[in-house]
Amino acid sequence: MSNNDDLAPRGPPESGDEEKATSTPRPLTEAHNNTTSNQTQFFGAGEYDRNLAHLAEKKEREMTFKEAVVGDLRLIMYSLGFSGTIIMEGYGLALLTYLFSVEPFNKKYGIEVDTGKHELEYTWKATLPLLAQLGSIIGVGLTAPVVNFIGYKRTVLLMLALCAAFAFVPFFAANVYILSTGFLLQGIPWGVFQVVSPAYSSEVASLRMRPVLTTWNNLCWIIGQLLASAVAFGFHKIPGEWAYRIPFGLNWAFIAVLFCAIAATPESPYWYLKKHRVADARKAVKKLVRKGSEERTEGKLALMQHAICHEMKHVADDQTRWQKISAMFRGVDRRRTEIACATWIIQALCGSSLIGWAPKLFESAGMGASEALAMNIGLPCAGIVGTVASWWVMQKMGRRQIFFWGLISMAVVLTACGLATLATGSASGFAAGAVLVLYTAIYDLTIGPICYSIVAEIASVRLRTQTISLARGLYLAANLFNLFLTPKMLGMDKKSWRWGAKTGFLYAGCCGIGALYTFFRIPETKDISVRGLSILFHEKVKARKFSAQKVAELEGLQGAAASKTSSSDNTVSVLDEVVEPKIASPARVASPDN
């Protein structure tokens, strides 16, 4: 029997498979008893019930937010553990730019300027964040192969251990060269966290909780910024090197807490299923759902298996290594990759870098250093309010609508930020500060959190880690533009352009271009399951027509309310057409070489 014959979804098991198929425990529910003839082989590793998968999908779609929180409380807590790594990353990156306004830090690593104070040279202001970003790009590139080999959980634990080791470098840095090496090394695990956290959240979350758990990553980033701004303000008046060493040392506290939290979380069931380890996937799902909910466990597991089978039916059995790597750039996956990458590039170039450089912007607009650091604390507070409010907004509006109108609103506010320079003296600084607080609230109500949701949901299950890795890598590459030009635009030395708040005009134009792309290319993902998105992309539906109703319409038109398997010709109708299943063999898929 060929690989396809052995692995393809099919009807009743043959004699050689009977023992394996019957060994799988199933819930004794009425729905299951009525659908025992709708069994489908899952890569030769047992069967799953397609009707049970459809029923689980329907229940997730009809579930209220309160029911989802109660039913998925354990899942939520585990997902928050992974997202907590973003707090550490946000803290580290924000702290670096905030320390540029701390005199002991500038005295240690900078030079004396005309005013008698010390200032870090422009070259190092640009280089230090740049090296951290380059490290993140390296980490992003390593994520997909490492996760594929050892899974999400062990990858994060490994990176946390590396973080603890690399944190010694900036803590004991004797000069700016050693400091730069430390941020380059720390950037590597930070890059891994940026990919793993949204990918894990998207895979384990139910349909109703998916937007909350994916956008929670943005809130974690803001919490990290808030901690960094509070710590920088709290220690900036301490004389000597402890004004910046203590903030660096707090990284070890984050690592200790996160390591314990991640160690208790289960691996993503999707990762087990892609390795054809159904028994391990069942254990992981059982740990994610409410204790004692056997029916929910089997339904969620079947839904995951059905989503993977639907995607894998379009994949050839004899793919080479390069074909597997380049799958993101072919067919319908090419469109998904483009949208994910463009979404994150828009976020990078919409002016969000001004939030990290806020203290310098306030100083360039006329504020004192102490006032600038104090004003800066209001930005992450506004961001937290905005992100929490976005969870309610996403229940009422679609991701596409929020993203589009967010860009339009930010373009208006950034234009107002530029116009604030018309004021004179310290009034100009306070005017720019007030406008930037408003911008931060809008950004974290719309673009900031929604971006995480769109990217995580758009990517297919089969290529999720690879797609998010590429998209995040391009986001970091686009951020190089900010890292080179933002200090040049906001700096006060002779080599800087001294644009100050006028920088808002440049980013307002970028927001306008992003809004235009959003209107024509970014689709709606609200209330659409993983399988539903796969249907819409394979049917090449226009971005403006994506909806859960469109999925139902396509299924109804083609008479595929439920999947049908034909054991005589070994074909499967998973959704709307009968196709020859083309699925790679378990031996090759599970191999570390892949």
Coordinates of C-alpha atoms in Angstrom, one line a residue:
M1 CA 0.0 0.0 0.0
S2 CA 1.4 3.5 -0.9
N3 CA 1.9 6.3 1.6
N4 CA -1.2 8.1 0.4
D5 CA -3.3 4.9 0.7
D6 CA -2.0 4.5 4.2
L7 CA -2.4 8.1 5.4
A8 CA -5.3 9.6 3.6
P9 CA -8.5 10.3 5.4
R10 CA -10.8 7.4 4.8
G11 CA -13.9 5.5 6.0
P12 CA -14.1 2.4 8.2
P13 CA -10.6 1.2 9.2
E14 CA -9.1 -1.9 7.6
S15 CA -8.3 -4.9 9.6
G16 CA -4.7 -3.8 10.3
D17 CA -5.9 -0.5 11.7
E18 CA -8.9 -1.8 13.7
E19 CA -7.1 -2.2 17.0
K20 CA -5.5 1.3 16.7
A21 CA -8.8 2.9 15.8
T22 CA -10.8 1.3 18.5
S23 CA -8.2 2.2 21.2
T24 CA -9.1 5.9 21.1
P25 CA -11.4 6.9 23.9
R26 CA -14.4 9.0 22.9
P27 CA -17.1 10.8 24.8
L28 CA -20.5 9.0 25.1
T29 CA -22.6 11.9 24.0
E30 CA -25.7 11.9 21.9
A31 CA -24.0 13.8 19.1
H32 CA -21.2 11.2 19.0
N33 CA -23.5 8.2 19.0
N34 CA -25.3 9.6 16.0
T35 CA -22.1 10.2 14.0
T36 CA -20.0 7.0 14.4
S37 CA -20.0 6.4 10.7
N38 CA -18.3 9.7 10.0
Q39 CA -14.8 8.6 11.1
T40 CA -11.7 10.0 9.3
Q41 CA -8.2 8.6 9.6
F42 CA -5.7 11.1 11.0
F43 CA -2.3 10.4 9.3
G44 CA -2.5 6.7 10.3
A45 CA -2.5 7.7 14.0
G46 CA -6.1 6.8 14.8
E47 CA -9.4 8.4 13.8
Y48 CA -11.4 11.4 14.6
D49 CA -15.1 12.2 14.2
R50 CA -15.7 14.9 11.6
N51 CA -19.2 15.6 12.8
L52 CA -17.9 16.1 16.4
A53 CA -15.4 18.6 14.9
H54 CA -18.2 20.5 13.2
L55 CA -20.3 20.5 16.4
A56 CA -17.3 21.8 18.5
E57 CA -16.8 24.6 15.9
K58 CA -20.5 25.5 16.1
K59 CA -20.4 25.6 19.9
E60 CA -17.3 27.8 19.9
R61 CA -19.0 30.3 17.5
E62 CA -22.2 30.4 19.6
M63 CA -20.3 30.7 23.0
T64 CA -20.7 34.0 24.8
F65 CA -17.6 35.8 26.1
K66 CA -18.5 35.0 29.7
E67 CA -19.0 31.3 28.9
A68 CA -15.6 31.3 27.1
V69 CA -13.8 32.9 30.1
V70 CA -15.4 30.3 32.5
G71 CA -14.8 27.3 30.3
D72 CA -11.3 28.3 29.2
L73 CA -9.9 29.8 32.4
R74 CA -7.0 27.3 32.6
L75 CA -6.2 27.9 29.0
I76 CA -6.2 31.6 29.6
M77 CA -3.8 31.4 32.5
Y78 CA -1.4 29.2 30.5
S79 CA -1.4 31.5 27.5
L80 CA -0.8 34.5 29.8
G81 CA 2.4 32.8 31.0
F82 CA 3.8 32.7 27.4
S83 CA 2.7 36.2 26.8
G84 CA 4.6 37.3 30.0
T85 CA 7.8 37.0 28.1
I86 CA 6.8 40.0 26.0
I87 CA 6.7 42.1 29.3
M88 CA 10.4 41.4 29.7
E89 CA 11.2 42.2 26.1
G90 CA 9.2 45.4 26.2
Y91 CA 10.9 46.4 29.5
G92 CA 14.4 45.8 28.1
L93 CA 13.9 47.7 24.8
A94 CA 12.0 50.6 26.4
L95 CA 14.5 50.9 29.3
L96 CA 17.4 51.4 26.9
T97 CA 15.9 54.5 25.2
Y98 CA 14.6 55.8 28.6
L99 CA 18.1 55.6 30.0
F100 CA 19.2 58.1 27.4
S101 CA 17.6 60.7 29.7
V102 CA 19.3 59.5 32.9
E103 CA 22.4 61.5 33.7
P104 CA 24.5 58.8 35.5
F105 CA 24.0 56.5 32.4
N106 CA 25.0 59.3 30.1
K107 CA 28.0 60.2 32.3
K108 CA 29.2 56.6 32.2
Y109 CA 28.8 55.9 28.5
G110 CA 28.5 59.4 26.9
I111 CA 30.3 62.6 26.5
E112 CA 30.0 66.1 28.0
V113 CA 28.0 68.6 25.9
D114 CA 27.9 72.4 25.8
T115 CA 25.4 72.7 28.6
G116 CA 27.7 71.0 31.0
K117 CA 25.6 67.8 31.1
H118 CA 26.5 64.5 29.5
E119 CA 24.9 63.0 26.4
L120 CA 25.2 59.7 24.7
E121 CA 26.6 60.3 21.2
Y122 CA 24.1 60.0 18.3
T123 CA 26.1 57.1 16.9
W124 CA 25.5 55.0 20.0
K125 CA 21.9 56.2 20.4
A126 CA 21.2 54.6 17.1
T127 CA 23.6 51.7 17.4
L128 CA 22.4 50.3 20.8
P129 CA 18.8 49.8 19.8
L130 CA 19.9 48.7 16.3
L131 CA 22.0 45.9 17.8
A132 CA 19.1 44.8 20.0
Q133 CA 17.0 44.7 16.9
L134 CA 19.6 42.8 14.9
G135 CA 19.7 40.2 17.7
S136 CA 15.9 40.0 17.6
I137 CA 16.1 39.3 13.8
I138 CA 18.6 36.5 14.5
G139 CA 16.2 35.1 17.1
V140 CA 13.2 35.4 14.8
G141 CA 15.1 33.5 12.1
L142 CA 16.0 30.7 14.6
T143 CA 12.4 30.3 16.0
A144 CA 10.8 28.2 13.3
P145 CA 13.4 25.4 13.1
V146 CA 13.9 25.3 16.9
V147 CA 10.1 25.2 17.6
N148 CA 9.6 22.6 15.0
F149 CA 12.3 20.4 16.7
I150 CA 11.6 20.8 20.4
G151 CA 8.2 22.6 20.6
Y152 CA 7.0 26.0 22.0
K153 CA 7.4 25.2 25.7
R154 CA 11.0 23.9 25.7
T155 CA 12.0 26.7 23.2
V156 CA 10.9 29.4 25.7
L157 CA 12.5 27.7 28.6
L158 CA 15.8 27.5 26.7
M159 CA 15.6 31.2 25.7
L160 CA 14.8 32.3 29.3
A161 CA 18.0 30.4 30.5
L162 CA 19.9 32.3 27.8
C163 CA 18.3 35.6 28.9
A164 CA 19.5 35.0 32.5
A165 CA 23.1 34.4 31.2
F166 CA 23.1 37.4 28.8
A167 CA 21.8 39.8 31.5
F168 CA 25.2 39.8 33.2
V169 CA 26.8 41.6 30.2
P170 CA 25.0 45.0 30.4
F171 CA 24.9 44.8 34.2
F172 CA 28.7 44.7 34.5
A173 CA 29.4 46.6 31.2
A174 CA 32.6 48.7 31.7
N175 CA 32.2 50.7 28.5
V176 CA 29.7 51.2 25.7
Y177 CA 31.2 48.5 23.5
I178 CA 30.5 45.8 26.1
L179 CA 27.1 47.3 26.6
S180 CA 26.3 47.0 22.9
T181 CA 27.4 43.4 22.9
G182 CA 25.0 42.7 25.8
F183 CA 22.0 44.1 24.0
L184 CA 22.9 42.2 20.8
L185 CA 22.9 38.9 22.8
Q186 CA 19.8 39.7 24.7
G187 CA 18.0 40.5 21.4
I188 CA 18.2 36.9 20.3
P189 CA 15.8 35.4 22.9
W190 CA 13.7 38.6 22.7
G191 CA 13.2 37.8 19.0
V192 CA 12.1 34.3 19.8
F193 CA 9.5 35.5 22.3
Q194 CA 8.0 37.8 19.7
V195 CA 7.1 34.8 17.5
V196 CA 6.3 32.1 20.1
S197 CA 3.9 34.1 22.2
P198 CA 1.3 35.1 19.6
A199 CA 1.6 31.7 17.8
Y200 CA 1.0 29.8 21.0
S201 CA -1.9 32.0 22.0
S202 CA -3.6 31.7 18.6
E203 CA -3.2 27.9 18.6
V204 CA -4.6 27.1 22.1
A205 CA -7.4 29.8 22.2
S206 CA -11.0 29.2 21.4
L207 CA -12.7 31.3 18.8
R208 CA -14.2 33.7 21.3
M209 CA -11.0 34.1 23.4
R210 CA -8.6 34.3 20.4
P211 CA -8.7 38.1 19.9
V212 CA -8.2 38.7 23.6
L213 CA -5.3 36.3 24.1
T214 CA -3.5 37.4 20.9
T215 CA -3.9 41.1 21.7
W216 CA -2.9 40.5 25.3
N217 CA 0.7 40.4 23.8
N218 CA 0.4 44.1 23.1
L219 CA -0.8 44.8 26.7
C220 CA 2.3 42.9 27.9
W221 CA 4.5 45.1 25.8
I222 CA 2.8 48.1 27.3
I223 CA 3.2 46.8 30.8
G224 CA 6.9 46.3 30.1
Q225 CA 7.1 49.9 28.9
L226 CA 5.3 51.1 32.0
L227 CA 7.6 49.3 34.3
A228 CA 10.6 50.6 32.4
S229 CA 9.4 54.2 32.5
A230 CA 8.5 53.9 36.2
V231 CA 11.9 52.3 37.0
A232 CA 13.8 54.9 35.0
F233 CA 12.0 57.7 36.7
G234 CA 12.4 56.1 40.2
F235 CA 16.1 55.6 40.0
H236 CA 17.3 58.5 37.7
K237 CA 18.2 60.7 40.7
I238 CA 20.4 58.1 42.4
P239 CA 24.0 59.2 42.1
G240 CA 26.4 56.7 40.5
E241 CA 26.1 53.6 38.4
W242 CA 23.3 52.0 40.4
A243 CA 20.8 54.4 38.7
Y244 CA 21.0 52.1 35.7
R245 CA 22.4 48.9 37.1
I246 CA 19.4 48.2 39.3
P247 CA 17.0 48.6 36.3
F248 CA 19.2 46.1 34.3
G249 CA 19.3 43.7 37.3
L250 CA 15.5 43.5 37.5
N251 CA 15.6 41.3 34.4
W252 CA 16.5 38.4 36.6
A253 CA 13.3 38.8 38.7
F254 CA 11.3 38.6 35.5
I255 CA 13.1 35.5 34.3
A256 CA 12.6 33.6 37.6
V257 CA 8.9 34.2 37.7
L258 CA 8.4 33.4 34.0
F259 CA 10.5 30.2 34.1
C260 CA 8.3 28.8 36.8
A261 CA 5.1 29.8 35.0
I262 CA 6.2 28.3 31.6
A263 CA 7.4 25.1 33.2
A264 CA 3.8 24.4 34.3
T265 CA 2.2 25.0 30.9
P266 CA 1.3 22.2 28.4
E267 CA 2.8 22.1 24.9
S268 CA 0.6 23.3 22.1
P269 CA -1.7 20.4 21.0
Y270 CA -1.2 21.5 17.3
W271 CA 2.5 20.9 17.7
Y272 CA 1.8 17.3 18.8
L273 CA -0.7 16.8 16.1
K274 CA 1.7 17.9 13.4
K275 CA 4.1 15.3 14.8
H276 CA 1.1 12.8 14.7
R277 CA 1.3 12.3 18.5
V278 CA -2.4 12.2 19.1
A279 CA -2.2 10.8 22.6
D280 CA 0.1 13.6 23.7
A281 CA -2.2 16.1 22.0
R282 CA -5.1 14.7 23.9
K283 CA -3.3 15.1 27.2
A284 CA -2.4 18.7 26.4
V285 CA -6.0 19.6 25.4
K286 CA -7.2 18.0 28.6
K287 CA -4.9 20.2 30.6
L288 CA -6.0 23.3 28.7
V289 CA -9.8 22.9 29.1
R290 CA -11.9 22.9 32.3
K291 CA -11.2 20.0 34.6
G292 CA -13.6 17.0 34.0
S293 CA -14.8 18.3 30.6
E294 CA -14.2 15.1 28.6
E295 CA -16.7 16.1 25.9
R296 CA -14.9 19.5 25.4
T297 CA -11.6 17.7 25.3
E298 CA -12.6 15.4 22.5
G299 CA -14.5 18.1 20.6
K300 CA -11.5 20.5 20.7
L301 CA -9.1 17.8 19.7
A302 CA -11.3 16.7 16.8
L303 CA -11.6 20.3 15.6
M304 CA -7.8 20.7 15.6
Q305 CA -7.4 17.4 13.7
H306 CA -10.0 18.5 11.2
A307 CA -8.3 21.9 10.6
I308 CA -5.0 20.2 10.0
C309 CA -6.5 17.6 7.6
H310 CA -8.2 20.4 5.6
E311 CA -5.0 22.2 5.1
M312 CA -2.9 19.2 4.4
K313 CA -5.1 17.9 1.6
H314 CA -3.6 20.6 -0.6
V315 CA 0.0 19.5 0.2
A316 CA 1.9 17.1 -2.1
D317 CA 3.4 14.0 -0.6
D318 CA 6.7 14.3 -2.4
Q319 CA 7.7 17.8 -1.4
T320 CA 11.4 18.6 -1.2
R321 CA 12.9 20.5 1.8
W322 CA 13.0 23.7 -0.2
Q323 CA 9.4 23.3 -1.3
K324 CA 8.3 23.0 2.4
I325 CA 10.3 26.1 3.3
S326 CA 9.0 28.1 0.3
A327 CA 5.4 27.1 0.7
M328 CA 4.7 30.5 2.2
F329 CA 5.3 32.1 -1.2
R330 CA 3.1 29.8 -3.3
G331 CA -0.6 29.6 -4.0
V332 CA -3.0 30.8 -1.4
D333 CA -0.3 30.9 1.3
R334 CA 1.5 33.6 -0.6
R335 CA -1.5 35.9 0.0
R336 CA -1.6 35.0 3.7
T337 CA 2.1 35.7 4.0
E338 CA 1.8 39.1 2.2
I339 CA -1.0 40.2 4.5
A340 CA 0.8 39.1 7.7
C341 CA 4.0 40.9 6.7
A342 CA 2.3 44.1 5.5
T343 CA 0.3 44.3 8.7
W344 CA 3.4 44.3 10.9
I345 CA 5.3 46.6 8.6
I346 CA 2.4 49.1 8.9
Q347 CA 2.6 48.9 12.7
A348 CA 6.3 49.6 12.6
L349 CA 6.0 52.7 10.4
C350 CA 2.8 54.2 11.8
G351 CA 4.7 56.4 14.3
S352 CA 4.8 54.0 17.2
S353 CA 8.5 54.6 17.6
L354 CA 7.7 58.0 19.0
I355 CA 6.3 56.4 22.1
G356 CA 9.7 54.8 22.9
W357 CA 11.5 58.1 22.3
A358 CA 8.9 60.2 24.1
P359 CA 11.2 61.6 26.7
K360 CA 13.6 63.0 24.1
L361 CA 10.7 64.3 22.0
F362 CA 9.4 66.2 25.1
E363 CA 12.8 67.6 25.8
S364 CA 13.3 68.7 22.2
A365 CA 9.9 70.5 22.5
G366 CA 11.0 72.4 25.6
M367 CA 10.5 70.2 28.7
G368 CA 13.2 69.6 31.3
A369 CA 14.6 66.0 31.7
S370 CA 12.8 65.3 35.0
E371 CA 9.4 66.6 33.6
A372 CA 9.9 64.6 30.4
L373 CA 10.4 61.3 32.4
A374 CA 7.4 62.1 34.6
M375 CA 5.2 62.9 31.6
N376 CA 6.4 59.7 29.9
I377 CA 4.7 57.5 32.6
G378 CA 1.4 58.7 31.3
L379 CA 2.0 57.0 27.9
P380 CA 1.9 53.4 28.9
C381 CA -1.0 54.1 31.3
A382 CA -2.9 55.4 28.3
G383 CA -1.8 52.3 26.4
I384 CA -3.1 50.0 29.0
V385 CA -6.5 51.7 29.0
G386 CA -6.6 51.5 25.2
T387 CA -5.7 47.8 25.0
V388 CA -8.3 46.8 27.6
A389 CA -10.9 48.9 25.8
S390 CA -9.9 47.2 22.5
W391 CA -11.2 43.8 23.9
W392 CA -14.7 45.3 24.1
V393 CA -14.4 47.1 20.7
M394 CA -13.4 43.8 19.0
Q395 CA -16.6 42.2 20.2
K396 CA -18.6 44.9 18.4
M397 CA -16.4 45.7 15.4
G398 CA -14.2 43.6 13.0
R399 CA -10.4 43.6 13.0
R400 CA -10.3 45.2 9.6
Q401 CA -12.6 48.1 10.6
I402 CA -10.6 48.8 13.7
F403 CA -7.3 48.7 11.9
F404 CA -8.5 51.0 9.1
W405 CA -10.1 53.7 11.3
G406 CA -7.2 53.5 13.7
L407 CA -4.7 54.5 11.0
I408 CA -7.0 57.3 9.9
S409 CA -7.3 58.6 13.5
M410 CA -3.6 58.4 14.1
A411 CA -2.8 60.3 10.9
V412 CA -5.0 63.2 12.2
V413 CA -3.4 63.1 15.7
L414 CA 0.2 63.0 14.3
T415 CA -0.6 66.0 12.2
A416 CA -1.8 67.8 15.3
C417 CA 1.4 66.7 17.1
G418 CA 3.4 68.5 14.3
L419 CA 1.2 71.6 14.6
A420 CA 1.9 71.7 18.3
T421 CA 5.3 73.1 17.5
L422 CA 3.6 76.4 16.7
A423 CA 3.3 77.0 20.5
T424 CA 6.3 78.6 22.2
G425 CA 8.5 77.7 25.2
S426 CA 7.5 74.9 27.5
A427 CA 3.9 75.2 26.3
S428 CA 5.1 73.5 23.1
G429 CA 6.4 70.6 25.1
F430 CA 3.2 70.1 27.1
A431 CA 1.1 70.4 23.9
A432 CA 3.2 67.8 22.1
G433 CA 3.0 65.6 25.3
A434 CA -0.8 65.8 25.5
V435 CA -1.1 65.0 21.8
L436 CA 1.3 62.0 22.1
V437 CA -0.7 60.7 25.1
L438 CA -3.8 60.8 22.9
Y439 CA -1.9 59.1 20.1
T440 CA -0.8 56.3 22.4
A441 CA -4.3 55.7 23.6
I442 CA -5.6 55.4 20.0
Y443 CA -2.6 53.3 18.9
D444 CA -3.2 50.8 21.8
L445 CA -6.9 50.8 21.1
T446 CA -6.5 49.9 17.5
I447 CA -3.2 49.2 15.6
G448 CA -1.1 47.9 18.5
P449 CA -3.3 45.0 19.7
I450 CA -5.2 44.3 16.5
C451 CA -2.0 43.8 14.6
Y452 CA -1.1 40.8 16.8
S453 CA -4.6 39.3 16.3
I454 CA -4.5 39.7 12.5
V455 CA -1.1 38.3 12.0
A456 CA -1.7 35.3 14.3
E457 CA -5.1 34.5 12.7
I458 CA -4.2 35.0 9.1
A459 CA -1.3 32.5 9.1
S460 CA -2.3 28.9 8.4
V461 CA -1.8 26.2 11.0
R462 CA 0.7 24.4 8.9
L463 CA 2.9 27.5 8.4
R464 CA 2.0 29.6 11.4
T465 CA 5.4 29.7 13.0
Q466 CA 7.2 30.3 9.7
T467 CA 4.8 33.1 8.6
I468 CA 4.9 34.9 12.0
S469 CA 8.7 34.6 12.0
L470 CA 9.0 36.2 8.5
A471 CA 6.4 38.9 9.3
R472 CA 8.1 39.8 12.6
G473 CA 11.5 39.8 10.9
L474 CA 10.3 42.3 8.3
Y475 CA 8.8 44.3 11.2
L476 CA 12.2 44.5 12.8
A477 CA 13.8 45.3 9.5
A478 CA 11.3 48.2 9.0
N479 CA 12.1 49.3 12.5
L480 CA 15.7 49.9 11.4
F481 CA 14.3 52.9 9.6
N482 CA 13.0 54.2 12.9
L483 CA 16.2 53.4 14.7
F484 CA 18.4 55.3 12.2
L485 CA 16.1 58.3 11.7
T486 CA 14.2 58.8 14.9
P487 CA 17.2 59.9 17.0
K488 CA 18.3 62.0 14.0
M489 CA 14.9 63.8 13.9
L490 CA 14.5 64.2 17.7
G491 CA 18.2 64.8 18.7
M492 CA 19.4 68.2 20.0
D493 CA 23.1 67.9 19.0
K494 CA 24.7 69.6 16.0
K495 CA 24.5 66.4 13.9
S496 CA 20.8 66.0 14.4
W497 CA 18.0 67.5 12.3
R498 CA 16.1 68.9 15.4
W499 CA 12.7 68.2 13.9
G500 CA 11.1 67.7 17.3
A501 CA 7.3 67.3 17.2
K502 CA 7.4 68.0 13.4
T503 CA 8.3 64.3 13.0
G504 CA 4.6 63.7 13.3
F505 CA 4.1 64.9 9.8
L506 CA 6.3 62.2 8.3
Y507 CA 4.5 59.4 10.2
A508 CA 1.0 60.9 9.4
G509 CA 1.8 60.2 5.8
C510 CA 2.9 56.6 6.5
C511 CA -0.5 56.1 8.3
G512 CA -2.4 57.3 5.2
I513 CA -0.5 54.8 3.0
G514 CA -1.2 52.0 5.5
A515 CA -4.9 52.8 5.6
L516 CA -5.1 52.6 1.8
Y517 CA -3.5 49.1 1.9
T518 CA -5.8 48.0 4.7
F519 CA -8.9 48.9 2.6
F520 CA -7.9 46.8 -0.3
R521 CA -5.9 43.9 1.1
I522 CA -6.5 43.1 4.8
P523 CA -9.5 40.8 5.3
E524 CA -11.9 40.4 8.2
T525 CA -11.1 37.5 10.6
K526 CA -13.8 38.2 13.3
D527 CA -15.8 35.0 14.2
I528 CA -14.1 33.0 11.5
S529 CA -12.6 29.7 12.5
V530 CA -9.2 28.3 11.4
R531 CA -11.0 26.1 8.9
G532 CA -13.3 28.9 7.7
L533 CA -10.3 31.1 6.9
S534 CA -8.7 28.3 5.0
I535 CA -11.9 28.0 3.0
L536 CA -12.1 31.7 2.1
F537 CA -8.5 31.9 1.1
H538 CA -8.7 28.8 -1.1
E539 CA -11.8 30.2 -2.7
K540 CA -9.9 33.5 -3.4
V541 CA -12.6 35.6 -1.8
K542 CA -11.9 39.4 -1.9
A543 CA -10.7 41.0 1.4
R544 CA -13.8 43.1 1.7
K545 CA -16.1 40.1 1.5
F546 CA -14.5 37.9 4.3
S547 CA -17.1 37.0 6.9
A548 CA -18.5 34.0 8.8
Q549 CA -21.6 34.3 6.7
K550 CA -19.5 34.0 3.5
V551 CA -18.1 30.7 4.9
A552 CA -21.6 29.3 5.5
E553 CA -22.7 30.5 2.0
L554 CA -19.8 28.7 0.3
E555 CA -20.6 25.5 2.2
G556 CA -24.3 25.7 1.5
L557 CA -23.8 26.4 -2.2
Q558 CA -21.6 23.4 -2.7
G559 CA -23.7 21.1 -0.5
A560 CA -21.0 20.3 2.1
A561 CA -22.7 20.7 5.4
A562 CA -20.6 17.8 6.6
S563 CA -17.5 16.0 5.3
K564 CA -18.0 12.8 3.4
T565 CA -15.4 10.0 3.0
S566 CA -15.5 7.4 0.2
S567 CA -13.6 4.3 1.1
S568 CA -14.0 2.8 -2.4
D569 CA -11.8 5.4 -4.2
N570 CA -10.0 6.6 -1.1
T571 CA -11.0 10.3 -1.6
V572 CA -12.3 12.8 0.9
S573 CA -14.7 15.7 0.7
V574 CA -13.6 17.8 3.6
L575 CA -15.5 20.9 2.6
D576 CA -16.8 21.6 -0.8
E577 CA -14.9 19.4 -3.3
V578 CA -13.7 15.9 -3.7
V579 CA -9.9 15.8 -3.9
E580 CA -7.2 13.2 -3.8
P581 CA -5.5 13.6 -0.4
K582 CA -1.9 14.6 -0.7
I583 CA -0.3 14.2 2.7
A584 CA 3.3 13.7 3.7
S585 CA 4.2 10.5 5.5
P586 CA 4.6 10.5 9.3
A587 CA 8.1 9.3 9.1
R588 CA 9.2 12.3 7.0
V589 CA 7.1 14.9 8.8
A590 CA 8.2 13.8 12.2
S591 CA 11.8 13.7 11.3
P592 CA 14.1 16.4 12.8
D593 CA 15.5 17.0 9.3
N594 CA 12.2 18.6 8.4

